[in-house]
JSON list of C-alpha atoms and ligand atoms in Angstrom, two decimals:
[
{"chain": "W", "resi": 117, "resn": "MET", "atom": "CA", "xyz": [132.38, 106.62, 34.49]},
{"chain": "W", "resi": 118, "resn": "SER", "atom": "CA", "xyz": [133.25, 105.47, 30.97]},
{"chain": "W", "resi": 119, "resn": "TYR", "atom": "CA", "xyz": [135.64, 102.80, 29.77]},
{"chain": "W", "resi": 120, "resn": "ASP", "atom": "CA", "xyz": [139.12, 103.99, 28.78]},
{"chain": "W", "resi": 121, "resn": "ASN", "atom": "CA", "xyz": [140.33, 102.06, 25.71]},
{"chain": "W", "resi": 122, "resn": "ASP", "atom": "CA", "xyz": [143.93, 102.86, 26.63]},
{"chain": "W", "resi": 123, "resn": "ASN", "atom": "CA", "xyz": [143.95, 101.20, 30.05]},
{"chain": "W", "resi": 124, "resn": "ILE", "atom": "CA", "xyz": [146.84, 98.77, 30.50]},
{"chain": "W", "resi": 125, "resn": "PHE", "atom": "CA", "xyz": [144.74, 95.60, 30.30]},
{"chain": "W", "resi": 126, "resn": "ALA", "atom": "CA", "xyz": [143.12, 96.77, 27.05]},
{"chain": "W", "resi": 127, "resn": "LYS", "atom": "CA", "xyz": [146.66, 97.21, 25.70]},
{"chain": "W", "resi": 128, "resn": "ILE", "atom": "CA", "xyz": [147.56, 93.68, 26.86]},
{"chain": "W", "resi": 129, "resn": "LEU", "atom": "CA", "xyz": [144.46, 92.31, 25.10]},
{"chain": "W", "resi": 130, "resn": "ARG", "atom": "CA", "xyz": [145.48, 94.11, 21.88]},
{"chain": "W", "resi": 131, "resn": "GLY", "atom": "CA", "xyz": [149.01, 92.71, 22.20]},
{"chain": "W", "resi": 132, "resn": "GLU", "atom": "CA", "xyz": [150.49, 96.20, 22.51]},
{"chain": "W", "resi": 133, "resn": "ILE", "atom": "CA", "xyz": [152.33, 95.36, 25.73]},
{"chain": "W", "resi": 134, "resn": "PRO", "atom": "CA", "xyz": [153.65, 91.96, 26.79]},
{"chain": "W", "resi": 135, "resn": "CYS", "atom": "CA", "xyz": [152.26, 89.69, 29.47]},
{"chain": "W", "resi": 136, "resn": "GLU", "atom": "CA", "xyz": [152.84, 86.19, 30.81]},
{"chain": "W", "resi": 137, "resn": "LYS", "atom": "CA", "xyz": [149.71, 84.62, 29.33]},
{"chain": "W", "resi": 138, "resn": "LEU", "atom": "CA", "xyz": [148.24, 81.53, 31.01]},
{"chain": "W", "resi": 139, "resn": "PHE", "atom": "CA", "xyz": [144.93, 80.83, 29.30]},
{"chain": "W", "resi": 140, "resn": "GLU", "atom": "CA", "xyz": [142.29, 82.22, 26.98]},
{"chain": "W", "resi": 141, "resn": "ASP", "atom": "CA", "xyz": [138.91, 81.16, 25.67]},
{"chain": "W", "resi": 142, "resn": "ASP", "atom": "CA", "xyz": [136.37, 83.00, 23.51]},
{"chain": "W", "resi": 143, "resn": "ASP", "atom": "CA", "xyz": [135.39, 85.39, 26.28]},
{"chain": "W", "resi": 144, "resn": "THR", "atom": "CA", "xyz": [138.22, 85.59, 28.84]},
{"chain": "W", "resi": 145, "resn": "PHE", "atom": "CA", "xyz": [142.00, 86.03, 29.07]},
{"chain": "W", "resi": 146, "resn": "VAL", "atom": "CA", "xyz": [144.32, 85.14, 31.97]},
{"chain": "W", "resi": 147, "resn": "PHE", "atom": "CA", "xyz": [147.85, 86.34, 32.73]},
{"chain": "W", "resi": 148, "resn": "MET", "atom": "CA", "xyz": [150.30, 86.66, 35.62]},
{"chain": "W", "resi": 149, "resn": "ASP", "atom": "CA", "xyz": [150.09, 89.72, 37.87]},
{"chain": "W", "resi": 150, "resn": "ILE", "atom": "CA", "xyz": [153.44, 91.53, 37.61]},
{"chain": "W", "resi": 151, "resn": "MET", "atom": "CA", "xyz": [153.33, 92.54, 41.28]},
{"chain": "W", "resi": 152, "resn": "PRO", "atom": "CA", "xyz": [152.28, 89.20, 42.76]},
{"chain": "W", "resi": 153, "resn": "ARG", "atom": "CA", "xyz": [151.05, 89.06, 46.33]},
{"chain": "W", "resi": 154, "resn": "ALA", "atom": "CA", "xyz": [151.50, 85.27, 46.33]},
{"chain": "W", "resi": 155, "resn": "ASP", "atom": "CA", "xyz": [153.36, 82.86, 44.05]},
{"chain": "W", "resi": 156, "resn": "GLY", "atom": "CA", "xyz": [150.97, 82.06, 41.21]},
{"chain": "W", "resi": 157, "resn": "HIS", "atom": "CA", "xyz": [148.92, 85.29, 41.55]},
{"chain": "W", "resi": 158, "resn": "CYS", "atom": "CA", "xyz": [147.09, 85.71, 38.25]},
{"chain": "W", "resi": 159, "resn": "LEU", "atom": "CA", "xyz": [144.38, 87.94, 36.76]},
{"chain": "W", "resi": 160, "resn": "VAL", "atom": "CA", "xyz": [141.24, 86.90, 34.88]},
{"chain": "W", "resi": 161, "resn": "ILE", "atom": "CA", "xyz": [139.73, 89.51, 32.56]},
{"chain": "W", "resi": 162, "resn": "PRO", "atom": "CA", "xyz": [136.92, 89.60, 29.99]},
{"chain": "W", "resi": 163, "resn": "LYS", "atom": "CA", "xyz": [138.02, 90.12, 26.38]},
{"chain": "W", "resi": 164, "resn": "THR", "atom": "CA", "xyz": [135.31, 92.74, 25.91]},
{"chain": "W", "resi": 165, "resn": "PRO", "atom": "CA", "xyz": [135.39, 96.17, 27.57]},
{"chain": "W", "resi": 166, "resn": "CYS", "atom": "CA", "xyz": [133.93, 97.03, 30.95]},
{"chain": "W", "resi": 167, "resn": "ARG", "atom": "CA", "xyz": [135.39, 99.00, 33.85]},
{"chain": "W", "resi": 168, "resn": "ASN", "atom": "CA", "xyz": [134.47, 96.62, 36.65]},
{"chain": "W", "resi": 169, "resn": "MET", "atom": "CA", "xyz": [131.66, 94.55, 38.18]},
{"chain": "W", "resi": 170, "resn": "LEU", "atom": "CA", "xyz": [129.35, 97.59, 38.28]},
{"chain": "W", "resi": 171, "resn": "ASP", "atom": "CA", "xyz": [129.01, 97.98, 34.50]},
{"chain": "W", "resi": 172, "resn": "ALA", "atom": "CA", "xyz": [129.71, 94.36, 33.48]},
{"chain": "W", "resi": 173, "resn": "SER", "atom": "CA", "xyz": [127.05, 92.38, 31.63]},
{"chain": "W", "resi": 174, "resn": "PRO", "atom": "CA", "xyz": [125.70, 89.10, 33.01]},
{"chain": "W", "resi": 175, "resn": "GLU", "atom": "CA", "xyz": [127.60, 87.35, 30.19]},
{"chain": "W", "resi": 176, "resn": "GLN", "atom": "CA", "xyz": [130.92, 89.00, 31.12]},
{"chain": "W", "resi": 177, "resn": "LEU", "atom": "CA", "xyz": [130.45, 88.17, 34.81]},
{"chain": "W", "resi": 178, "resn": "THR", "atom": "CA", "xyz": [129.50, 84.58, 34.08]},
{"chain": "W", "resi": 179, "resn": "ALA", "atom": "CA", "xyz": [132.39, 84.00, 31.69]},
{"chain": "W", "resi": 180, "resn": "CYS", "atom": "CA", "xyz": [134.90, 85.50, 34.12]},
{"chain": "W", "resi": 181, "resn": "LEU", "atom": "CA", "xyz": [133.68, 83.50, 37.10]},
{"chain": "W", "resi": 182, "resn": "LEU", "atom": "CA", "xyz": [133.82, 80.23, 35.15]},
{"chain": "W", "resi": 183, "resn": "THR", "atom": "CA", "xyz": [137.43, 81.03, 34.24]},
{"chain": "W", "resi": 184, "resn": "VAL", "atom": "CA", "xyz": [138.17, 82.10, 37.83]},
{"chain": "W", "resi": 185, "resn": "GLN", "atom": "CA", "xyz": [137.02, 78.67, 39.01]},
{"chain": "W", "resi": 186, "resn": "LYS", "atom": "CA", "xyz": [139.17, 76.94, 36.37]},
{"chain": "W", "resi": 187, "resn": "MET", "atom": "CA", "xyz": [142.21, 79.02, 37.36]},
{"chain": "W", "resi": 188, "resn": "GLY", "atom": "CA", "xyz": [141.53, 78.42, 41.05]},
{"chain": "W", "resi": 189, "resn": "HIS", "atom": "CA", "xyz": [141.91, 74.68, 40.49]},
{"chain": "W", "resi": 190, "resn": "ALA", "atom": "CA", "xyz": [144.98, 75.19, 38.27]},
{"chain": "W", "resi": 191, "resn": "VAL", "atom": "CA", "xyz": [146.90, 77.45, 40.68]},
{"chain": "W", "resi": 192, "resn": "MET", "atom": "CA", "xyz": [146.09, 75.21, 43.63]},
{"chain": "W", "resi": 193, "resn": "ALA", "atom": "CA", "xyz": [147.45, 72.20, 41.73]},
{"chain": "W", "resi": 194, "resn": "ALA", "atom": "CA", "xyz": [150.50, 74.10, 40.47]},
{"chain": "W", "resi": 195, "resn": "PHE", "atom": "CA", "xyz": [151.51, 75.37, 43.91]},
{"chain": "W", "resi": 196, "resn": "ASP", "atom": "CA", "xyz": [150.22, 72.50, 46.04]},
{"chain": "W", "resi": 197, "resn": "ALA", "atom": "CA", "xyz": [147.98, 75.06, 47.75]},
{"chain": "W", "resi": 198, "resn": "GLU", "atom": "CA", "xyz": [145.32, 74.40, 50.37]},
{"chain": "W", "resi": 199, "resn": "GLY", "atom": "CA", "xyz": [143.00, 77.18, 49.28]},
{"chain": "W", "resi": 200, "resn": "VAL", "atom": "CA", "xyz": [142.49, 80.09, 46.93]},
{"chain": "W", "resi": 201, "resn": "THR", "atom": "CA", "xyz": [141.65, 83.75, 47.47]},
{"chain": "W", "resi": 202, "resn": "VAL", "atom": "CA", "xyz": [139.68, 85.68, 44.83]},
{"chain": "W", "resi": 203, "resn": "GLN", "atom": "CA", "xyz": [139.76, 89.49, 44.97]},
{"chain": "W", "resi": 204, "resn": "GLN", "atom": "CA", "xyz": [137.94, 92.01, 42.81]},
{"chain": "W", "resi": 205, "resn": "PHE", "atom": "CA", "xyz": [137.93, 95.81, 43.32]},
{"chain": "W", "resi": 206, "resn": "ASN", "atom": "CA", "xyz": [135.49, 98.42, 41.98]},
{"chain": "W", "resi": 207, "resn": "GLU", "atom": "CA", "xyz": [136.40, 102.08, 41.37]},
{"chain": "W", "resi": 208, "resn": "THR", "atom": "CA", "xyz": [139.14, 104.01, 43.14]},
{"chain": "W", "resi": 209, "resn": "ALA", "atom": "CA", "xyz": [137.36, 104.08, 46.49]},
{"chain": "W", "resi": 210, "resn": "GLY", "atom": "CA", "xyz": [136.94, 100.32, 46.23]},
{"chain": "W", "resi": 211, "resn": "GLY", "atom": "CA", "xyz": [140.67, 99.80, 45.71]},
{"chain": "W", "resi": 212, "resn": "GLN", "atom": "CA", "xyz": [140.68, 99.50, 41.91]},
{"chain": "W", "resi": 213, "resn": "GLU", "atom": "CA", "xyz": [143.76, 100.78, 40.04]},
{"chain": "W", "resi": 214, "resn": "VAL", "atom": "CA", "xyz": [143.29, 99.37, 36.53]},
{"chain": "W", "resi": 215, "resn": "PHE", "atom": "CA", "xyz": [139.87, 100.10, 35.07]},
{"chain": "W", "resi": 216, "resn": "HIS", "atom": "CA", "xyz": [139.16, 96.95, 33.07]},
{"chain": "W", "resi": 217, "resn": "LEU", "atom": "CA", "xyz": [137.25, 94.30, 35.06]},
{"chain": "W", "resi": 218, "resn": "HIS", "atom": "CA", "xyz": [139.65, 91.79, 36.62]},
{"chain": "W", "resi": 219, "resn": "TYR", "atom": "CA", "xyz": [139.63, 89.07, 39.22]},
{"chain": "W", "resi": 220, "resn": "HIS", "atom": "CA", "xyz": [142.76, 88.31, 41.24]},
{"chain": "W", "resi": 221, "resn": "VAL", "atom": "CA", "xyz": [143.26, 84.57, 41.79]},
{"chain": "W", "resi": 222, "resn": "LEU", "atom": "CA", "xyz": [145.77, 83.76, 44.55]},
{"chain": "W", "resi": 223, "resn": "PRO", "atom": "CA", "xyz": [146.74, 80.27, 45.67]},
{"chain": "W", "resi": 224, "resn": "ARG", "atom": "CA", "xyz": [146.98, 80.12, 49.49]},
{"chain": "W", "resi": 225, "resn": "HIS", "atom": "CA", "xyz": [148.71, 78.12, 52.16]},
{"chain": "W", "resi": 226, "resn": "ALA", "atom": "CA", "xyz": [147.38, 78.20, 55.70]},
{"chain": "W", "resi": 227, "resn": "ASP", "atom": "CA", "xyz": [150.64, 79.43, 57.21]},
{"chain": "W", "resi": 228, "resn": "LEU", "atom": "CA", "xyz": [151.49, 82.06, 54.57]},
{"chain": "W", "resi": 229, "resn": "LYS", "atom": "CA", "xyz": [150.19, 85.66, 54.55]},
{"chain": "W", "resi": 230, "resn": "LEU", "atom": "CA", "xyz": [149.75, 87.60, 51.32]},
{"chain": "W", "resi": 231, "resn": "ARG", "atom": "CA", "xyz": [152.76, 89.80, 50.52]},
{"chain": "W", "resi": 232, "resn": "PRO", "atom": "CA", "xyz": [152.19, 93.57, 50.62]},
{"chain": "W", "resi": 233, "resn": "PRO", "atom": "CA", "xyz": [151.20, 95.07, 47.24]},
{"chain": "W", "resi": 234, "resn": "GLY", "atom": "CA", "xyz": [153.56, 96.97, 44.98]},
{"chain": "W", "resi": 235, "resn": "THR", "atom": "CA", "xyz": [156.71, 94.86, 44.55]},
{"chain": "W", "resi": 236, "resn": "MET", "atom": "CA", "xyz": [157.60, 94.06, 40.94]},
{"chain": "W", "resi": 237, "resn": "ALA", "atom": "CA", "xyz": [158.23, 90.39, 40.15]},
{"chain": "W", "resi": 238, "resn": "ASP", "atom": "CA", "xyz": [161.47, 88.97, 38.79]},
{"chain": "W", "resi": 239, "resn": "PHE", "atom": "CA", "xyz": [160.41, 88.09, 35.24]},
{"chain": "W", "resi": 240, "resn": "GLY", "atom": "CA", "xyz": [162.41, 84.86, 35.16]},
{"chain": "W", "resi": 241, "resn": "VAL", "atom": "CA", "xyz": [160.65, 83.66, 38.30]},
{"chain": "W", "resi": 242, "resn": "LEU", "atom": "CA", "xyz": [157.28, 84.81, 36.95]},
{"chain": "W", "resi": 243, "resn": "LYS", "atom": "CA", "xyz": [157.82, 82.74, 33.80]},
{"chain": "W", "resi": 244, "resn": "GLU", "atom": "CA", "xyz": [158.78, 79.64, 35.84]},
{"chain": "W", "resi": 245, "resn": "GLN", "atom": "CA", "xyz": [155.61, 80.04, 37.89]},
{"chain": "W", "resi": 246, "resn": "ALA", "atom": "CA", "xyz": [153.54, 80.57, 34.75]},
{"chain": "W", "resi": 247, "resn": "ASP", "atom": "CA", "xyz": [155.01, 77.36, 33.28]},
{"chain": "W", "resi": 248, "resn": "LYS", "atom": "CA", "xyz": [153.78, 75.44, 36.34]},
{"chain": "W", "resi": 249, "resn": "ILE", "atom": "CA", "xyz": [150.27, 76.84, 35.95]},
{"chain": "W", "resi": 250, "resn": "ARG", "atom": "CA", "xyz": [150.23, 76.17, 32.19]},
{"chain": "W", "resi": 251, "resn": "ALA", "atom": "CA", "xyz": [151.29, 72.56, 32.93]},
{"chain": "W", "resi": 252, "resn": "ALA", "atom": "CA", "xyz": [148.46, 72.22, 35.46]},
{"chain": "W", "resi": 253, "resn": "LEU", "atom": "CA", "xyz": [146.00, 73.47, 32.84]},
{"chain": "W", "resi": 254, "resn": "ALA", "atom": "CA", "xyz": [147.22, 71.08, 30.14]},
{"chain": "G", "resi": 13, "resn": "AMP", "atom": "P1", "xyz": [143.63, 96.58, 41.13]},
{"chain": "G", "resi": 13, "resn": "AMP", "atom": "O1", "xyz": [143.04, 97.44, 40.04]},
{"chain": "G", "resi": 13, "resn": "AMP", "atom": "O2", "xyz": [143.71, 97.27, 42.46]},
{"chain": "G", "resi": 13, "resn": "AMP", "atom": "O3", "xyz": [142.95, 95.26, 41.25]},
{"chain": "G", "resi": 13, "resn": "AMP", "atom": "O4", "xyz": [145.15, 96.33, 40.78]},
{"chain": "G", "resi": 13, "resn": "AMP", "atom": "C1", "xyz": [145.62, 96.11, 39.49]},
{"chain": "G", "resi": 13, "resn": "AMP", "atom": "C2", "xyz": [146.53, 94.92, 39.47]},
{"chain": "G", "resi": 13, "resn": "AMP", "atom": "O5", "xyz": [147.09, 94.84, 38.18]},
{"chain": "G", "resi": 13, "resn": "AMP", "atom": "C3", "xyz": [147.71, 94.98, 40.46]},
{"chain": "G", "resi": 13, "resn": "AMP", "atom": "O6", "xyz": [147.74, 93.77, 41.21]},
{"chain": "G", "resi": 13, "resn": "AMP", "atom": "C4", "xyz": [148.92, 95.11, 39.55]},
{"chain": "G", "resi": 13, "resn": "AMP", "atom": "O7", "xyz": [150.06, 94.47, 40.07]},
{"chain": "G", "resi": 13, "resn": "AMP", "atom": "C5", "xyz": [148.45, 94.49, 38.26]},
{"chain": "G", "resi": 13, "resn": "AMP", "atom": "N1", "xyz": [149.10, 95.00, 37.07]},
{"chain": "G", "resi": 13, "resn": "AMP", "atom": "C6", "xyz": [149.29, 96.29, 36.71]},
{"chain": "G", "resi": 13, "resn": "AMP", "atom": "N2", "xyz": [149.90, 96.37, 35.51]},
{"chain": "G", "resi": 13, "resn": "AMP", "atom": "C7", "xyz": [150.10, 95.09, 35.10]},
{"chain": "G", "resi": 13, "resn": "AMP", "atom": "C8", "xyz": [150.68, 94.50, 33.93]},
{"chain": "G", "resi": 13, "resn": "AMP", "atom": "N3", "xyz": [151.20, 95.25, 32.95]},
{"chain": "G", "resi": 13, "resn": "AMP", "atom": "N4", "xyz": [150.72, 93.16, 33.85]},
{"chain": "G", "resi": 13, "resn": "AMP", "atom": "C9", "xyz": [150.21, 92.39, 34.83]},
{"chain": "G", "resi": 13, "resn": "AMP", "atom": "N5", "xyz": [149.63, 92.88, 35.95]},
{"chain": "G", "resi": 13, "resn": "AMP", "atom": "C10", "xyz": [149.58, 94.21, 36.09]}
]
């Protein structure tokens, strides 16, 4: 399977479609998931192309996981969470829908289940939540 330059996350990286950006460094980019399964649900992606974990380089995997850890701390602080769930899907059979490597980072509370997938966020609420995470990162 080859990388599709027109996948939606490639377009976000090129600035062709908007996103609620939280963080970037030389190698990774982080933004809010528009169909959040928990308040503060965000996505960590490499800036360079790869479909998923299966074709990613050691450098892409390392950079993403370091940013995942950073974002785990930030979302836990922002939402006073007790834990964090990290999800990553590979190919259609593995549950992947967007074919640019990404890690879901979800702050968790012991008594709160993840919401079902597929409900679009209110963009005002998403921005408020992003502001909290950006403040935790500052
Ligand atoms: P998956 O490939 O199964 O990990 O799912 C892709 C994820 O990307 C889902 O959680 C979607 O809600 C999210 N998503 C899709 N399009 C966008 C977008 N334009 N901005 C932010 N998140 C998105």
